[in-house]
C-alpha positions as a printed Julia matrix, in Angstrom:
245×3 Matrix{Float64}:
 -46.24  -14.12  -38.83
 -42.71  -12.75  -38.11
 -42.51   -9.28  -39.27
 -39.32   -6.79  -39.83
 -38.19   -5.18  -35.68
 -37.59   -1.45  -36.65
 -37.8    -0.26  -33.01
 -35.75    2.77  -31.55
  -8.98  -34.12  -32.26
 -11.7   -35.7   -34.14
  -8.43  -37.14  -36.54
 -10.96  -39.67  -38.0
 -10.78  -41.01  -35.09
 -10.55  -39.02  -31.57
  -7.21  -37.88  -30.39
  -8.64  -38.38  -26.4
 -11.78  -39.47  -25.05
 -11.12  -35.96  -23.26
 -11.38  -33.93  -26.53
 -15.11  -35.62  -27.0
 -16.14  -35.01  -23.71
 -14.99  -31.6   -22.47
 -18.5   -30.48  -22.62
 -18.66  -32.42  -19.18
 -15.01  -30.94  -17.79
 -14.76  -31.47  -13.81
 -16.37  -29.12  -11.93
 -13.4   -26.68  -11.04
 -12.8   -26.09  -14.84
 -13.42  -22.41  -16.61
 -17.09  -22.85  -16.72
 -17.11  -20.31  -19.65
 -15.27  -23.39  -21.48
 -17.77  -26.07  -20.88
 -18.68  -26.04  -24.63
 -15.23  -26.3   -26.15
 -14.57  -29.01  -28.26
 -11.72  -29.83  -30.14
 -12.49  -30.94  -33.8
  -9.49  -31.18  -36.77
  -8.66  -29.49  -38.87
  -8.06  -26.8   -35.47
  -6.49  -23.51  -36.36
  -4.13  -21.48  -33.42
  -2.83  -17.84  -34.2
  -1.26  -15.31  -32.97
   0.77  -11.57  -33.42
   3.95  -10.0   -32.82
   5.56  -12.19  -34.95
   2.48  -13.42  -36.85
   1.8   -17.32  -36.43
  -0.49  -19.49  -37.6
  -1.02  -23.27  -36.28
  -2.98  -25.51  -38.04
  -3.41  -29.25  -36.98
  -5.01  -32.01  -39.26
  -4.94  -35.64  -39.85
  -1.36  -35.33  -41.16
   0.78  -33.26  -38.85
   1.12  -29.94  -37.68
   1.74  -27.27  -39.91
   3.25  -23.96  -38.96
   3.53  -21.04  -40.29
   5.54  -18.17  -39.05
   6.4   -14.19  -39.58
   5.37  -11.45  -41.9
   6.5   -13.98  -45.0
   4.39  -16.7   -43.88
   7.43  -19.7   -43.95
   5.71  -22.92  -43.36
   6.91  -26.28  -41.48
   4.81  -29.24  -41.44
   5.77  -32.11  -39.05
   4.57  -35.38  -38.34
   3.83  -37.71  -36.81
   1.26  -36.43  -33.92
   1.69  -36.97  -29.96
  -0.43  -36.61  -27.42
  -1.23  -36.16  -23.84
  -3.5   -35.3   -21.18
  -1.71  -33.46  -18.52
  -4.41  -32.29  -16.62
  -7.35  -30.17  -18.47
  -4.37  -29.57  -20.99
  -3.63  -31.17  -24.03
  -0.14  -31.77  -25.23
   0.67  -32.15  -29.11
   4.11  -33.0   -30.15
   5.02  -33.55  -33.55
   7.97  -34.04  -35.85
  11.41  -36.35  -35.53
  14.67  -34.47  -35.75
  12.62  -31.0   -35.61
   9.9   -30.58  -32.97
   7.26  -28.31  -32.62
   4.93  -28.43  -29.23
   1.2   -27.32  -28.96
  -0.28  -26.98  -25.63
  -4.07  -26.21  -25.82
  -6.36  -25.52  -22.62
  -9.91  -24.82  -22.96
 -10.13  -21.68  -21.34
 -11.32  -18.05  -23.13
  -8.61  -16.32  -24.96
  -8.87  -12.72  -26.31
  -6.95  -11.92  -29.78
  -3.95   -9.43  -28.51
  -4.71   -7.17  -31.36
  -8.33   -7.39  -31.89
  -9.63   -8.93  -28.31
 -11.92  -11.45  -30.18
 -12.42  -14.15  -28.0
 -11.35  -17.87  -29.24
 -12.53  -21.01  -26.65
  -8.67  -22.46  -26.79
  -5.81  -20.84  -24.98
  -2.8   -22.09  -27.24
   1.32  -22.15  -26.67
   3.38  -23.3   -29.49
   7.23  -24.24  -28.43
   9.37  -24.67  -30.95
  13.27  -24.3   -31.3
  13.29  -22.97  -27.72
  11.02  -20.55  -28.31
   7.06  -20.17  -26.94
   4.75  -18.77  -28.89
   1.49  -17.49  -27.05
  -2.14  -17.28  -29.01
  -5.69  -18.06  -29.23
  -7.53  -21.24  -31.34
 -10.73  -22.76  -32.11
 -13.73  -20.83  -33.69
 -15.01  -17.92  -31.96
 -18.83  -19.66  -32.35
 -18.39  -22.08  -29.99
 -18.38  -19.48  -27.43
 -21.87  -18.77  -28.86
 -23.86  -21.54  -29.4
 -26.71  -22.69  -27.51
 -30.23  -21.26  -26.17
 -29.24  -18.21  -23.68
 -31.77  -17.06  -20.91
 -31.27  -12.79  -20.77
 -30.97  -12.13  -17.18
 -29.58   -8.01  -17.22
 -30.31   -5.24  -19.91
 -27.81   -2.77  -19.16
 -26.99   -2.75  -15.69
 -30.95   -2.91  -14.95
 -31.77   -6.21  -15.11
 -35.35   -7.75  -16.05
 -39.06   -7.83  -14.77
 -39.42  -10.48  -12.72
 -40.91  -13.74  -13.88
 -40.54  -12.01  -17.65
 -38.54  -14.35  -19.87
 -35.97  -13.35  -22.53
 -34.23  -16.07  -24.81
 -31.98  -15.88  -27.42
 -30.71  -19.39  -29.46
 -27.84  -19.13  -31.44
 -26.83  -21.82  -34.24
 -23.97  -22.97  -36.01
 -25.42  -21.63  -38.92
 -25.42  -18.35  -38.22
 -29.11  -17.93  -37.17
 -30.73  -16.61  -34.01
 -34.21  -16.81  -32.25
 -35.88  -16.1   -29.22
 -38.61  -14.41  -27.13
 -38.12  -10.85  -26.04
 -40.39  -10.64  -22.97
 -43.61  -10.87  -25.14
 -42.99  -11.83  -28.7
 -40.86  -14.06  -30.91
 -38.13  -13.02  -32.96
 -35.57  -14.16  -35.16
 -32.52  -13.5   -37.65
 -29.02  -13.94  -38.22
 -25.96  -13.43  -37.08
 -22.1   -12.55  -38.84
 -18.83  -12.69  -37.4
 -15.68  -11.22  -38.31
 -12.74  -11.11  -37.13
 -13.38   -8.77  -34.15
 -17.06   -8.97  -33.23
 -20.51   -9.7   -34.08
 -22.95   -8.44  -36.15
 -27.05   -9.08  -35.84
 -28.74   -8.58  -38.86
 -32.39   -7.74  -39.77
 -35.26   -9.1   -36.38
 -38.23  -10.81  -37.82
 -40.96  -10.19  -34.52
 -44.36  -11.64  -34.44
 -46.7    -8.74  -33.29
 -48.43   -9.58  -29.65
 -49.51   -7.28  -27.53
 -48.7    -7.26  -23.96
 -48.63   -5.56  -20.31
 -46.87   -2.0   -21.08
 -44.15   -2.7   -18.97
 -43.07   -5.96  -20.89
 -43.72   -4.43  -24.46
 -40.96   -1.28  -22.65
 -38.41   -4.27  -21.72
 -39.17   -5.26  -25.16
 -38.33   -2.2   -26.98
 -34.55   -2.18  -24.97
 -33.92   -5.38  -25.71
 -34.56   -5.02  -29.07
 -32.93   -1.82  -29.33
 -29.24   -3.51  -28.35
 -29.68   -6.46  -29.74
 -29.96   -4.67  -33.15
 -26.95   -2.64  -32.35
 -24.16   -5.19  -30.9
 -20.86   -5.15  -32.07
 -19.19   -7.56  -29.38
 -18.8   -10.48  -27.32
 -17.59  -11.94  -24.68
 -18.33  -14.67  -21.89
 -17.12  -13.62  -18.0
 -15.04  -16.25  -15.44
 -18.89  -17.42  -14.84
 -19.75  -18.5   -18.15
 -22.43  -16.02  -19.03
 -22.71  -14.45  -22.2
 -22.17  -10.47  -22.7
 -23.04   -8.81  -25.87
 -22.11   -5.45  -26.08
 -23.4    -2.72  -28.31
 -21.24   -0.09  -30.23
 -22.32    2.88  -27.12
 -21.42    0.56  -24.42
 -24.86   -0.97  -23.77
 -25.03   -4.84  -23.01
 -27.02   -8.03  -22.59
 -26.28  -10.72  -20.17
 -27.38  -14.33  -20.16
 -26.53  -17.22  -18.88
 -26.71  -21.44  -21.21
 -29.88  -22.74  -20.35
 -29.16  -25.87  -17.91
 -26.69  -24.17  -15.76
């Protein structure tokens, strides 16, 4: 029994074979993008001016500065230049996306967003961040480093993250799980269910620092490798790395 932890272009159809398959990008892409997917409607923002880029089955619609002036134009097209994708839209007026799946940081808030994102438009580039944050997320993740000190060898730490905003694992000797929140600058884990094992001393001590961050993390990010690192409000983190690479 899992007890309370209180311890100290999918347009209809696909815009590119590329946008459905950039889970298997060529082996010199951003490895911390190998989950990025591309699914409509896809939102692009970013600050000083204020933008916001939203792309659906119609068009592009953009909306710019403090008074939020929208354009919408249409008809959508695209190319693959490279791992890029290039989305022009309108007739007389034009607007440009280019999106690369690559890790982006918010310039205000550094949340990271899977898509790096340029909008041109009337000579002008706009520079941003797209996608949802949870792709960056998702997956089963084996904990490799608690703080700086890494783990006992041959111990195991997991943690599985879902769509749905739920989370799971085992923390060197039992399971756990919960759920998670995002917002628009970080993470939040709520309330871990454990089971209640007992185990070698040193494990149950990993156990207890695990636990201990986990129930305190604020941030996120994923490094040029790919691996995951959760970061607590005091500057603690977790590292881990997608199960399968």
């Amino acid at each position: 029994m899992l007890r309370p932890f209180t311890g100290s272009l999918l347009l209809s159809v696909f815009l590119l074979p590329w946008i459905t398959a950039c889970s298997n990008l060529p082996a010199d892409s951003d490895p911390s993008q190998q989950q990025a997917t591309l699914q409509l409607p896809f939102e692009a923002r970013g600050n000083e001016p204020p933008w916001l880029l939203t792309i659906d089955d119609s068009g592009l619609l953009l909306s710019r500065g403090y008074d939020r002036q929208e354009i919408r134009y249409a008809p959508i097209r695209q190319q693959q230049d490279s791992e890029q994708l290039r989305m022009t839209a309108g007739e007389r007026s034009k607007v440009t996306a280019l999106l690369n799946p690559a890790v982006c940081h918010d310039s205000m808030t550094a949340m990271p967003y899977p898509w790096q994102v340029s909008v041109i438009t009337d000579g002008e580039s706009l520079q941003g961040c797209g996608g949802d944050p949870r792709e960056l997320l998702l997956g089963e993740w084996i904990i490799e480093d608690i703080n700086g000190k890494g783990i006992i060898d041959s111990s195991r730490i997991s943690l599985h993250m879902d769509a749905e905003g739920r989370f799971s694992g085992l923390a060197s000797c039992n399971r756990y799980a919960g759920s998670y929140q995002l917002s628009g600058e970080g993470i939040h884990f709520g309330q871990t269910l454990a089971t209640k094992m007992a185990c070698a001393p040193a494990l149950m001590q990993q156990e207890q620092r695990f636990f201990s961050i986990l129930n305190n993390i604020s941030r996120f990010d994923r490094d040029a490798t790919g691996a995951l690192i959760l970061s607590s409000h005091d500057g603690k983190t977790l590292r881990g790395y997608l199960l399968g690479q």
